[in-house]
Coordinates of C-alpha atoms and ligand atoms in Angstrom, one line a residue:
X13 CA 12.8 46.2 -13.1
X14 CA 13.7 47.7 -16.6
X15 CA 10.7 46.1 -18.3
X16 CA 8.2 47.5 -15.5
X17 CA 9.6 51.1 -15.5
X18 CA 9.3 51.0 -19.5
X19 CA 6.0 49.8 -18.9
X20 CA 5.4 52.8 -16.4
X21 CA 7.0 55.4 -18.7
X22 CA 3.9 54.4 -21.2
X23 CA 1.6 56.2 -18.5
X24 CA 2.6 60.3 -18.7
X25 CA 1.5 62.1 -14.8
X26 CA 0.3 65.3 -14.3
X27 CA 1.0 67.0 -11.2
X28 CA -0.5 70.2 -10.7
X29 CA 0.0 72.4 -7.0
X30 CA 0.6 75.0 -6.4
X31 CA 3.5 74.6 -3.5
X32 CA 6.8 73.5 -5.9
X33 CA 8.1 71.8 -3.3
X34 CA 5.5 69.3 -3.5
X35 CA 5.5 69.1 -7.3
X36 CA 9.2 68.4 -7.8
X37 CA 9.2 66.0 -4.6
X38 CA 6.2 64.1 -6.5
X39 CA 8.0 64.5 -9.5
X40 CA 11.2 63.2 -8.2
X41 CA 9.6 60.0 -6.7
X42 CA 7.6 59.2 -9.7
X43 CA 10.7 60.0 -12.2
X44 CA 13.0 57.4 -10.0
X45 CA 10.3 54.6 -10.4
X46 CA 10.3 55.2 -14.3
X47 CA 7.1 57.6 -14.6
X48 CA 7.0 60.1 -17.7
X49 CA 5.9 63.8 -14.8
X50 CA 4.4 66.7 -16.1
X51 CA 4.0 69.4 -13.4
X52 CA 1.5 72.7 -13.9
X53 CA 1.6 75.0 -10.9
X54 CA -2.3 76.2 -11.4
X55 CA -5.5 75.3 -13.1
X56 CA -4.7 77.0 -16.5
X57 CA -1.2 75.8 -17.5
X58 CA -2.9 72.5 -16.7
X59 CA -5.6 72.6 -19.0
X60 CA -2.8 73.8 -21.1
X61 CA -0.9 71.0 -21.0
X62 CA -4.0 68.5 -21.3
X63 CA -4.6 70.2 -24.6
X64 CA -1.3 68.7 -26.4
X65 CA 0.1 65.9 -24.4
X66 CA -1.9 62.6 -23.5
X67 CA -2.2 62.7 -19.8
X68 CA -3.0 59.2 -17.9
X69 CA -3.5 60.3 -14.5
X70 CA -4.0 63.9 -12.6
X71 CA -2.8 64.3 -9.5
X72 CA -4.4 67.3 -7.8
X73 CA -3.8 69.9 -4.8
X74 CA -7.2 70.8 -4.0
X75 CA -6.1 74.2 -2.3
X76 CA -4.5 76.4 -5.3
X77 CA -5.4 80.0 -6.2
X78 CA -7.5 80.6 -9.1
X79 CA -9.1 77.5 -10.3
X80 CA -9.1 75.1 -7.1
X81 CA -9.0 71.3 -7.6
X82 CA -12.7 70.6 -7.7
X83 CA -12.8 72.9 -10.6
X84 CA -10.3 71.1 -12.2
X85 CA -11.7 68.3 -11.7
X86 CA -14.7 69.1 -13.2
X87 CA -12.7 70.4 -16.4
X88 CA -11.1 67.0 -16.7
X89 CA -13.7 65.2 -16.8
X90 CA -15.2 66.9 -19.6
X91 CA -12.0 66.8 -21.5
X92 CA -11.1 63.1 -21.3
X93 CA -13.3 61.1 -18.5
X94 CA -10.7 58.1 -18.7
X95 CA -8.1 60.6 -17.3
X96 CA -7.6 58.7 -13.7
X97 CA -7.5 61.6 -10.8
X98 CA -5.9 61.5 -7.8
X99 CA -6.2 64.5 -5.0
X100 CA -3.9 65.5 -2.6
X101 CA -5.1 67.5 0.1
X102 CA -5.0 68.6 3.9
X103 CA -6.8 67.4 6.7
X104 CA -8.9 70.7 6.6
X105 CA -9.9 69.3 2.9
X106 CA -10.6 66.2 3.4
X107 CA -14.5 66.0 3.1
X108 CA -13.8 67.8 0.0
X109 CA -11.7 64.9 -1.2
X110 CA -14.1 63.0 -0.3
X111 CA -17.0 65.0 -2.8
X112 CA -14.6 64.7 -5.1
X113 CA -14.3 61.1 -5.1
X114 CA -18.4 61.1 -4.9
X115 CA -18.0 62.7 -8.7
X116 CA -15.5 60.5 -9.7
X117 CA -12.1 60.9 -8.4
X118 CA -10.3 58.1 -8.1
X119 CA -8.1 58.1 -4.8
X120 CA -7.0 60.7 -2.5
X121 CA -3.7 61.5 -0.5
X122 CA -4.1 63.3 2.5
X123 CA -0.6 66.2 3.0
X124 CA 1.6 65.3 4.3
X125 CA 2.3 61.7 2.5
X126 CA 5.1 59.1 2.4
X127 CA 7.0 58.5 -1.1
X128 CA 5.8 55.0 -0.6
X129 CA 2.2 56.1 0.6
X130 CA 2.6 58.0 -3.4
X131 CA 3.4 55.0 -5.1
X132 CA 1.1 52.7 -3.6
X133 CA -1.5 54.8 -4.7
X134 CA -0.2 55.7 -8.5
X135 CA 0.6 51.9 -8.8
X136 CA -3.3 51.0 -7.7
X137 CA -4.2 53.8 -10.5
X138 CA -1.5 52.1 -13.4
X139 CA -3.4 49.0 -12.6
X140 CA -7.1 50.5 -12.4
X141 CA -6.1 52.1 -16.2
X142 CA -4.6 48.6 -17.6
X143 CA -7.7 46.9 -16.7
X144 CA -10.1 49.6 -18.1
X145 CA -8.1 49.3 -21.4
X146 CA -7.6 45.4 -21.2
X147 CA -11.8 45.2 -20.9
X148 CA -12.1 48.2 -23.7
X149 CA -9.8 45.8 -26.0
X150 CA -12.2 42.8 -25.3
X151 CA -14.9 45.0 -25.9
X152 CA -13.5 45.9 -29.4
X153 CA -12.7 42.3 -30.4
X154 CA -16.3 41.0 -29.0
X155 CA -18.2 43.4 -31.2
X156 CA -15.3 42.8 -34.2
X157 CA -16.4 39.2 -33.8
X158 CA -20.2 39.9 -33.8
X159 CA -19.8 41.9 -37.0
X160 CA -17.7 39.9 -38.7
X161 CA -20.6 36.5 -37.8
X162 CA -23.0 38.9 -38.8
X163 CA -21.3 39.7 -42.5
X164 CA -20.4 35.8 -42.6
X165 CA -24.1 35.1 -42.0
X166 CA -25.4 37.3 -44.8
X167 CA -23.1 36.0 -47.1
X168 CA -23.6 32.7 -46.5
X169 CA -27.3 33.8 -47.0
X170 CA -26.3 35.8 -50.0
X171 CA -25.1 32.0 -51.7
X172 CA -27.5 29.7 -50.6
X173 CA -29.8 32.8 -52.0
X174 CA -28.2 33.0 -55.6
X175 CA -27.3 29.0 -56.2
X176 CA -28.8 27.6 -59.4
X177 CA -30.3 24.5 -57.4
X178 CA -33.1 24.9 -55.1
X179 CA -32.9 24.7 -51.7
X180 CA -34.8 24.1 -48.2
X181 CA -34.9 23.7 -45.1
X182 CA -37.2 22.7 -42.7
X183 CA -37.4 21.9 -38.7
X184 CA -38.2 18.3 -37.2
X185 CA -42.1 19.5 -37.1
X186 CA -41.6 19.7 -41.4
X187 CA -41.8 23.1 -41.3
X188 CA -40.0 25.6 -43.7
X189 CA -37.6 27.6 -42.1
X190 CA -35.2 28.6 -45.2
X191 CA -35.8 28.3 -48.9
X192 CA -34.3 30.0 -52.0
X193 CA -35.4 31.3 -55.1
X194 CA -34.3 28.3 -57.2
X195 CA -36.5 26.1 -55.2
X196 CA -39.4 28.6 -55.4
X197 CA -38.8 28.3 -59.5
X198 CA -38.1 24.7 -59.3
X199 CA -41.5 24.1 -57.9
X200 CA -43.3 26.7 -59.3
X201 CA -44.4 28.3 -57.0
X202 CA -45.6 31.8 -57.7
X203 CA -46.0 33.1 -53.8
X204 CA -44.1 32.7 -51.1
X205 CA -46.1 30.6 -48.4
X206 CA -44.3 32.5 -45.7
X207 CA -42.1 31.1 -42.8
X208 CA -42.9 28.2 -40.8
X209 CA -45.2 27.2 -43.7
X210 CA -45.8 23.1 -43.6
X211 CA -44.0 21.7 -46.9
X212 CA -46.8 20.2 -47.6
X213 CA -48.3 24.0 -48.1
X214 CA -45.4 24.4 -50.8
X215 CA -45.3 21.4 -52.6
X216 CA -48.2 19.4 -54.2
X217 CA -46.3 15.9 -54.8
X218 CA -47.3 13.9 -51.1
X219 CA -44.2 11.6 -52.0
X220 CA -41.7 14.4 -51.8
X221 CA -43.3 15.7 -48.8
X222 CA -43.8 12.4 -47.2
X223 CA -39.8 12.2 -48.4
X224 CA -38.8 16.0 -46.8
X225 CA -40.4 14.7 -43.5
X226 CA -39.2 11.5 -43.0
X227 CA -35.3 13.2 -43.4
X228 CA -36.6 16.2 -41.2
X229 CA -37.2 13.7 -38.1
X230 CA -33.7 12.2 -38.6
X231 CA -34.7 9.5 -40.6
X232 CA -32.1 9.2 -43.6
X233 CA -32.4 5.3 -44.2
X234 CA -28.9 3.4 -45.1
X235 CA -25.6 5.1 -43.2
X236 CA -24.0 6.7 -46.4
X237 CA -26.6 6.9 -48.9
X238 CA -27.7 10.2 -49.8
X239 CA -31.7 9.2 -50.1
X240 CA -33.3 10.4 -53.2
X241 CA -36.7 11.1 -54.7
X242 CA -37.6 12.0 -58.0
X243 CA -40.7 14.1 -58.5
X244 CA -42.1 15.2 -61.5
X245 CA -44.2 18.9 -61.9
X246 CA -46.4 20.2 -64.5
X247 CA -46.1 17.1 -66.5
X248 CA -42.7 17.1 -68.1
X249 CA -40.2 18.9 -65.8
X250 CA -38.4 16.5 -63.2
X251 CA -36.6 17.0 -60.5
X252 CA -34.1 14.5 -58.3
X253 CA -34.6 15.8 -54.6
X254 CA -31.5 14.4 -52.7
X255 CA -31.5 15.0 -48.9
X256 CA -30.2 15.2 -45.5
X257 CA -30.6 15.7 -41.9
X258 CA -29.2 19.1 -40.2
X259 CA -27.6 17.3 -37.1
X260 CA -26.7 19.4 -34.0
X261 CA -23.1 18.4 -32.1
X262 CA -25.0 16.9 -29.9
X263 CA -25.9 14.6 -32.9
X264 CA -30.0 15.4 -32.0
X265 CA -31.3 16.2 -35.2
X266 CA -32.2 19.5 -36.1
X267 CA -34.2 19.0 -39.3
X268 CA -33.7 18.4 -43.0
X269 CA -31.7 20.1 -45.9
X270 CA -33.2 19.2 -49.3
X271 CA -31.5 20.2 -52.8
X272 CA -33.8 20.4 -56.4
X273 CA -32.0 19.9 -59.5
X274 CA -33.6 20.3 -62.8
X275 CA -32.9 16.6 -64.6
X276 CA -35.8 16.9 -67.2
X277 CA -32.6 17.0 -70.1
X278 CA -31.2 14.0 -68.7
X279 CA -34.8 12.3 -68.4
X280 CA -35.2 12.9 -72.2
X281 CA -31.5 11.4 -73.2
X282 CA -32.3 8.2 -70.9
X283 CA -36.4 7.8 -72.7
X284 CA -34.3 8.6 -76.2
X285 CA -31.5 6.1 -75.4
X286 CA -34.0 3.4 -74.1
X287 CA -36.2 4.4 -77.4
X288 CA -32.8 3.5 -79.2
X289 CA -31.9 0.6 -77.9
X290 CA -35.1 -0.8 -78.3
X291 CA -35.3 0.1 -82.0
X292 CA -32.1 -1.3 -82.3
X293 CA -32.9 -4.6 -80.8
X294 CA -35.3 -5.0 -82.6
X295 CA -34.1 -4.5 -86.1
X296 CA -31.2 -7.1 -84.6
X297 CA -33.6 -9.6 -83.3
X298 CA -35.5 -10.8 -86.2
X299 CA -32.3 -11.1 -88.8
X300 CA -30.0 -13.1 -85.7
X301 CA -33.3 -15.3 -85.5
X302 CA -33.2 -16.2 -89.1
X303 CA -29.5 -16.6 -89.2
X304 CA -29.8 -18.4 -86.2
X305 CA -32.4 -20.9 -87.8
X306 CA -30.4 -21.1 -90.8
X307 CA -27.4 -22.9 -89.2
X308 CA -29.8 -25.2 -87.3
X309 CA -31.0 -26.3 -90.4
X310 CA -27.7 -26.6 -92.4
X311 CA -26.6 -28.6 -89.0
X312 CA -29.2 -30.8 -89.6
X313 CA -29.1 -31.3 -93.1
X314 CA -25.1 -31.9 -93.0
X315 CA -26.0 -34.8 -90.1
X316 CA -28.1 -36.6 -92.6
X317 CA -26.0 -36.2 -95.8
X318 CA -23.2 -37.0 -94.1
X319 CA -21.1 -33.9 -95.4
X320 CA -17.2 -33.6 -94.4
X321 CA -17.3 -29.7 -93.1
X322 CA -15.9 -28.2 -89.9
X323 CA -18.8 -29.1 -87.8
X324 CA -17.6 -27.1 -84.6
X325 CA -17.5 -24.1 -86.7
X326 CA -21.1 -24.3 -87.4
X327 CA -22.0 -25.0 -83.9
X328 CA -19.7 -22.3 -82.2
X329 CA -21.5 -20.1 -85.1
X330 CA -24.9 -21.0 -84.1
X331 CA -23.8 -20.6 -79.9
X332 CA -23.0 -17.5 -80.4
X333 CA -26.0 -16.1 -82.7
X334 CA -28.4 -17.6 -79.5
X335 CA -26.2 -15.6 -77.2
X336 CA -26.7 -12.4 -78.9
X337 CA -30.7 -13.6 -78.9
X338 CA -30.8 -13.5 -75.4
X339 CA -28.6 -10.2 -75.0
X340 CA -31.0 -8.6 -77.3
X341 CA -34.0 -9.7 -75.5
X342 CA -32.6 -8.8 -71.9
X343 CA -32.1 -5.6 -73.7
X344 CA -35.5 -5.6 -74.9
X345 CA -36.9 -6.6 -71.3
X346 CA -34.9 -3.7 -69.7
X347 CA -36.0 -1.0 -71.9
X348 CA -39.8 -2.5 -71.9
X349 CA -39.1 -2.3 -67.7
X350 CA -37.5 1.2 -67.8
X351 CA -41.1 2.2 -70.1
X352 CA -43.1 0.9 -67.9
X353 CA -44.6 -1.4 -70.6
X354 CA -43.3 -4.8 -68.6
X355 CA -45.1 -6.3 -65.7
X356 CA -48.0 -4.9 -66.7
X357 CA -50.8 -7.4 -67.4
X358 CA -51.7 -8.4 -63.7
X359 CA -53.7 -11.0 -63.1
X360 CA -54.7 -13.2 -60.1
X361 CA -51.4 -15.6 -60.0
X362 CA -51.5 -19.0 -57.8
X363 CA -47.0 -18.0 -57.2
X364 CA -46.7 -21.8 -55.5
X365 CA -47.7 -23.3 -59.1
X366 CA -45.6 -20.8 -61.0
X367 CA -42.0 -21.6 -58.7
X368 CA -43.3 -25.5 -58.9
X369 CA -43.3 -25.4 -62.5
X370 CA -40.2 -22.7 -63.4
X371 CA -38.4 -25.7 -60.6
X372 CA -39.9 -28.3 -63.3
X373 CA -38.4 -26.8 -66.6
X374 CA -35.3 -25.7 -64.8
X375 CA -34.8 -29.4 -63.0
X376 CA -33.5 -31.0 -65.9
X377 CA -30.8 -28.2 -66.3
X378 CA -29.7 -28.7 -62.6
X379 CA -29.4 -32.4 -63.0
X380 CA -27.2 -32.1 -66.2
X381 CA -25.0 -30.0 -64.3
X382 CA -24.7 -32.7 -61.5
X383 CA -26.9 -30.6 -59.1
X384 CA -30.2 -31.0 -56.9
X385 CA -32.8 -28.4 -57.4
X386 CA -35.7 -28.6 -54.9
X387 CA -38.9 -26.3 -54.0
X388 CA -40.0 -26.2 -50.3
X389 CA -43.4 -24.6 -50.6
X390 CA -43.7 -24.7 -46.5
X391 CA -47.1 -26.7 -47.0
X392 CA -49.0 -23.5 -45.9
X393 CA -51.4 -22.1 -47.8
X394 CA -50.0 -18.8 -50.1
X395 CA -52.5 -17.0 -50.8
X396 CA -52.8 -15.5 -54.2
X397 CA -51.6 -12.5 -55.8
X398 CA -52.6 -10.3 -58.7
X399 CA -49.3 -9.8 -60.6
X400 CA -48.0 -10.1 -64.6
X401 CA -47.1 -13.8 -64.4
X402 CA -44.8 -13.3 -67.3
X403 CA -43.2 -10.8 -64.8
X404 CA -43.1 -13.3 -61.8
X405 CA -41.3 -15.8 -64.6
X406 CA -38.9 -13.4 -65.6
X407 CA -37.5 -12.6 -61.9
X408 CA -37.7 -16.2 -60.8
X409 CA -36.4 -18.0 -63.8
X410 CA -33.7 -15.2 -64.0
X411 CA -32.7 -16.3 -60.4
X412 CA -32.8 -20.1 -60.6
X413 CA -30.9 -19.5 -63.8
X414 CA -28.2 -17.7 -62.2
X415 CA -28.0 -20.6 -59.1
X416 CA -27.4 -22.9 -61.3
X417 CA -24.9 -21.4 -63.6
X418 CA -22.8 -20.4 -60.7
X419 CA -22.8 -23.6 -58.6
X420 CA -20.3 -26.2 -59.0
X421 CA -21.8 -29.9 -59.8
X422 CA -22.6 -31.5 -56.2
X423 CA -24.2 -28.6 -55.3
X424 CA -27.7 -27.7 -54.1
X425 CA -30.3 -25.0 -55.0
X426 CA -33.9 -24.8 -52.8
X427 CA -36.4 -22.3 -53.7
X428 CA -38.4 -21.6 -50.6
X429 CA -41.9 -19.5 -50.1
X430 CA -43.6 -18.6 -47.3
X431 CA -45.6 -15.5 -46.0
X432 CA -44.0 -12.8 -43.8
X433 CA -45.9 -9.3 -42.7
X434 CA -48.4 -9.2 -45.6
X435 CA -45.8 -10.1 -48.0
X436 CA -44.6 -13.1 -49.8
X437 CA -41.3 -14.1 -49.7
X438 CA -39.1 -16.0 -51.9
X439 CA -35.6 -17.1 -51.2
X440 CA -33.5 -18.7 -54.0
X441 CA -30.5 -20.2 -52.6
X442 CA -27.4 -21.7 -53.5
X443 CA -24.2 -23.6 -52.3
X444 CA -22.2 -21.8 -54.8
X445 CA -19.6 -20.0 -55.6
X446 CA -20.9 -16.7 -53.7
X447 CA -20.4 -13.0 -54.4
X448 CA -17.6 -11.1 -52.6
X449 CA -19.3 -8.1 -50.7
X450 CA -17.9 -5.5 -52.8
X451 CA -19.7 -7.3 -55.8
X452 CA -23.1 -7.3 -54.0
X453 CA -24.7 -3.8 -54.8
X454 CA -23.1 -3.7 -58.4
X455 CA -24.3 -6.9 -59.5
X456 CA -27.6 -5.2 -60.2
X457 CA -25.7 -2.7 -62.3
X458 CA -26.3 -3.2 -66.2
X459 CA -23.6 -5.1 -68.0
X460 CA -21.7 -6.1 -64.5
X461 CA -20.0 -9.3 -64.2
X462 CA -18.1 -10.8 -61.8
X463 CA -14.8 -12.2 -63.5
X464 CA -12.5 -14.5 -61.5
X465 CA -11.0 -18.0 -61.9
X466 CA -14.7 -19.4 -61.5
X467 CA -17.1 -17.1 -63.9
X468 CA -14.5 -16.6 -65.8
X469 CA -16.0 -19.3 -68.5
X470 CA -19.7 -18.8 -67.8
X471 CA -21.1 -16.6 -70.1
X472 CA -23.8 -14.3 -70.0
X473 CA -24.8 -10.9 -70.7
X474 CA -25.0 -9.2 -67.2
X475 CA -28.5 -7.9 -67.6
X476 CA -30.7 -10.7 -65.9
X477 CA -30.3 -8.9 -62.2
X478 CA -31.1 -5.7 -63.4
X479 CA -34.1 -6.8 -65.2
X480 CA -34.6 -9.0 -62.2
X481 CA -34.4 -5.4 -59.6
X482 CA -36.3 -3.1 -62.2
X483 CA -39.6 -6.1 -62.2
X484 CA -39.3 -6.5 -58.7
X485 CA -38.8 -2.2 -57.7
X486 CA -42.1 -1.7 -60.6
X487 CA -44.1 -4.1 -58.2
X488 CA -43.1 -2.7 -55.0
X489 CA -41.2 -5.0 -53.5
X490 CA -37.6 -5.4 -52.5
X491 CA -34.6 -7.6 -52.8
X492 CA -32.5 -8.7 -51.1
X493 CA -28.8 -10.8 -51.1
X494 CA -26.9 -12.6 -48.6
X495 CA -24.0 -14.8 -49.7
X496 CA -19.9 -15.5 -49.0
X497 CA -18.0 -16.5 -51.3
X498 CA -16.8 -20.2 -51.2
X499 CA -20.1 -20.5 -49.1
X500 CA -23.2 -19.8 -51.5
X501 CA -25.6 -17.1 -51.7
X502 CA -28.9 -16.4 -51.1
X503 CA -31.5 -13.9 -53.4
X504 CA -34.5 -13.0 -51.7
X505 CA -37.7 -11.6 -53.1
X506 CA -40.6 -9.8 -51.1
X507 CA -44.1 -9.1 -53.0
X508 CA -46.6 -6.9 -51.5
X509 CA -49.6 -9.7 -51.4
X510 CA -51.1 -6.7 -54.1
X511 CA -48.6 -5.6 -56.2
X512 CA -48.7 -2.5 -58.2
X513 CA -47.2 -1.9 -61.2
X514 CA -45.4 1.2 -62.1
X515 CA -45.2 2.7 -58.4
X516 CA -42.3 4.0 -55.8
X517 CA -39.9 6.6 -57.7
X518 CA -38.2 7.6 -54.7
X519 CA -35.7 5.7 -52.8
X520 CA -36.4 6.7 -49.4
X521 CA -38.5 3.6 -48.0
X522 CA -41.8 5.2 -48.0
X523 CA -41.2 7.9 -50.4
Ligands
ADP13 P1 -25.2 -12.8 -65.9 O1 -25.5 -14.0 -65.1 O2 -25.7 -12.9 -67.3 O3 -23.7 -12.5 -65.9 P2 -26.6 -11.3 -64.0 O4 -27.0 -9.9 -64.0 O5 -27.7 -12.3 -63.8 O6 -25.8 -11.5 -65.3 O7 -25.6 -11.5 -62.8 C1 -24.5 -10.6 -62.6 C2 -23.4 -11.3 -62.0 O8 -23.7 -11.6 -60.6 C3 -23.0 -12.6 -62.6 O9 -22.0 -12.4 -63.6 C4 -22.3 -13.4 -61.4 O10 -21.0 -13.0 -61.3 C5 -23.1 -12.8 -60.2 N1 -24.1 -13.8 -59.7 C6 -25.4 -13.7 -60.0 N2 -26.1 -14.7 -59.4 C7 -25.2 -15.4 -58.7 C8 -25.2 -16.6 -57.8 N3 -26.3 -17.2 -57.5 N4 -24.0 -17.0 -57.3 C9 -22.9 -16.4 -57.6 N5 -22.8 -15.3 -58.4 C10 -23.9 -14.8 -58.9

């Protein structure tokens, strides 16, 4: 009871008539049910009090001398129109009343009235001002709220406009829809193409468009993998474009968001570190050769003299020099592959005849190791194909290599060809040791090595898959492992029937 009469008391009355009786017997009833009651006996000690107190409701005799209730009315309005009237009158006045309500009275109560009959209608006007302030409030916050996403929207625009890596985004149809200034620059563009310009309007490279499109229609290739492309403009600036597709929460997808960064610097530290390394395995190669030599020789000379030296020391010396050989020349292959320089004299190559003989040479291997090596050429016909057949060598060797290195004696290795969707495929597989899933993409990392209790004593220099993934990316093909460990794996190779050397930057499938 407290708690509604303080709320009540928050709601100041004014009564104004002329008759006191009816002022103080309004006054009194309001008082006792916890209303703040000002009374005025005319028009102008009303407007009076209006001017310094904060009046919620008016409750008016129409009938006073002077200025009558209509007046007032009127006068009220004009001050504060929130002000909630109320009008007492007569039976006489009742059609009054009822003009009055026409122009925006609230209620009337005809003379002479109840207490209860008074609050009744004072409560119906409390309420009628608590929800006329409850919707102003929700007015306030909605248009707060539409301000404040309006500044948050124009900020956000504010940073996507100044970030120092270009930026756009398209719709589904490949359409640009938002771009910055760093992509403008990136790209060089000089004018703006204007929205719901085709990329393909903005950009001249067909592979990063191609690329922008495929992610605009939702297409983003492997779950995780942030697909790439690498696009080069005016000659010597390059730029990675990494991208993504704007998915709604219904998970429909909306379009693509595409970053540019400038990685021209980083371009000319990899040429200048492959330049290096080159140089470097080269000035290597030739002295190790001679070295290597060398001890051969002074092996062979100590065999037929008969000479009492450390004959192990010789040989470990002369394991070791071939081992740094080959590292030098799987360095040499990588940084031929990474110029472009490898896999480039393509010929017509009969790639049944190739496997059969690289099974040949690497058959006696097998066998010394207690293994079976076979080739199943399918007995079809494999057509030819025009690649480097020094290339083809390098891949296939590299792999048979591998399966027999990591496959116990008893074990078997079966290279296999046939033709699938205008490709040829080649699967090299093994009952060996396997590769543990989280080994399988970083195998084709430079330098990595598996090292457990059964590689641990194989050595090598962990550059023949990477020269292996480099030949086989420069020709446009793919490949592919499958393997358990315990179990054995399987490397497969697919060739486009026409290779092409030097193709495919991007990452995205047909980018
Ligand atoms: P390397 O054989 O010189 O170490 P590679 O790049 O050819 O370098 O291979 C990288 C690693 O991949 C190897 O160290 C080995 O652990 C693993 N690997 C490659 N081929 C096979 C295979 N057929 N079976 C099991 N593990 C393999």
């Amino acid at each position: 009871m407290k708690k509604l009469a303080e709320s009540l008391a928050e709601y100041k009355i004014l009564v104004v008539d002329d008759e006191r009786s009816i002022r103080d017997g309004v006054q009194r009833v309001l008082n006792r049910v916890g209303c703040e009651v000002a009374t005025a006996q005319n028009g102008e000690e009303a407007l009076d009090i209006l001017k310094s107190d904060v009046i919620s409701i008016a409750i008016l005799d129409l009938k006073m001398p002077g200025m009558d209730g209509m007046e007032l009315h009127q006068r009220i309005r004009e001050i504060d129109e929130r002000i909630v009237v109320i009008i007492i009158t007569g039976y006489a006045t009742i059609e009054t009343a009822i003009d009055a309500m026409k122009q925006g009275a609230y209620d009337f109560i005809p003379k002479p009235f109840e207490p209860d009959h008074l609050k009744i209608v004072v409560n119906r006007a409390i309420e009628k001002i608590r929800l006329s302030r409850e919707a102003e409030k929700l007015q306030a916050e909605r248009e707060r709220t539409l301000i404040d996403l309006d500044r948050e929207k124009s900020r956000t625009r504010t940073i996507i406009e100044t970030l120092p890596i270009g930026v756009v985004v398209t719709n589904t149809e490949g359409e640009v829809v938002l771009k910055n200034p760093a992509f403008m620059q990136s790209i060089e563009l000089s004018s703006d193409p204007g929205p719901g310009e085709l990329i393909d309007a903005c950009v001249a490279d067909d592979g990063f468009c191609r690329f922008v499109r495929k992610i605009s229609t939702g297409d983003h290739g492997t779950e995780g993998e942030v697909p790439t492309y690498e696009l080069c403009v005016s000659g010597n600036k390059y730029l990675l474009s990494r991208g993504r597709p704007v998915m709604n929460e219904k998970n429909e997808c909306m379009g693509a968001v595409v970053t540019l960064s400038n990685i021209t610097s980083l371009k000319m530290l990899d040429q200048l570190k492959s330049e290096f390394v080159a140089k470097v395995s080269h000035e290597l190669r030739s002295p190790l050769s001679t070295i290597h030599e060398q001890l051969a020789t002074v092996l062979k000379d100590m065999a037929l003299e008969g000479a009492e030296v450390d004959h192990d020391i010789i040989e470990r010396a002369k394991e070791k020099t071939n081992a740094l050989i080959s590292l030098i020349s799987d360095l040499l292959d990588l940084s031929r592959i990474e110029a472009g320089s490898l896999a480039e004299n393509k010929k017509p190559v009969q790639i049944t005849e190739l496997l059969s003989s690289i099974v040949d040479f690497l058959g006696s291997r097998a066998s010394a190791n207690g293994q079976s090596l076979t080739f199943q050429s399918g007995g079809k016909d494999i057509p030819e194909i025009t690649a480097d057949p020094m290339a083809l060598e390098s891949i296939f060797g590299n792999l048979v290599t591998n399966a027999i290195n990591y496959t116990p004696a008893g074990g078997e290795i079966t290279v296999s060809i046939e033709t699938v969707d205008h490709q040829i495929k080649v699967a090299v597989s093994d009952t060996g040791f396997g590769i543990e899933q989280r080994h399988q993409e970083k195998i084709f990392e430079r330098f990595y090595r598996v090292k457990d209790k059964n590689t641990r004593h194989i050595t090598g220099t962990g550059l023949g898959l990477p020269i292996v993934k480099g030949l086989v990316d420069s020709m446009g093909g793919k490949i592919e492992i499958e393997s358990q460990p315990g179990s054995g794996s399987v490397f497969t190779v697919f060739l486009p029937m026409e290779t092409a050397a030097g193709t495919g930057q991007g990452s995205a499938d047909d980018a």
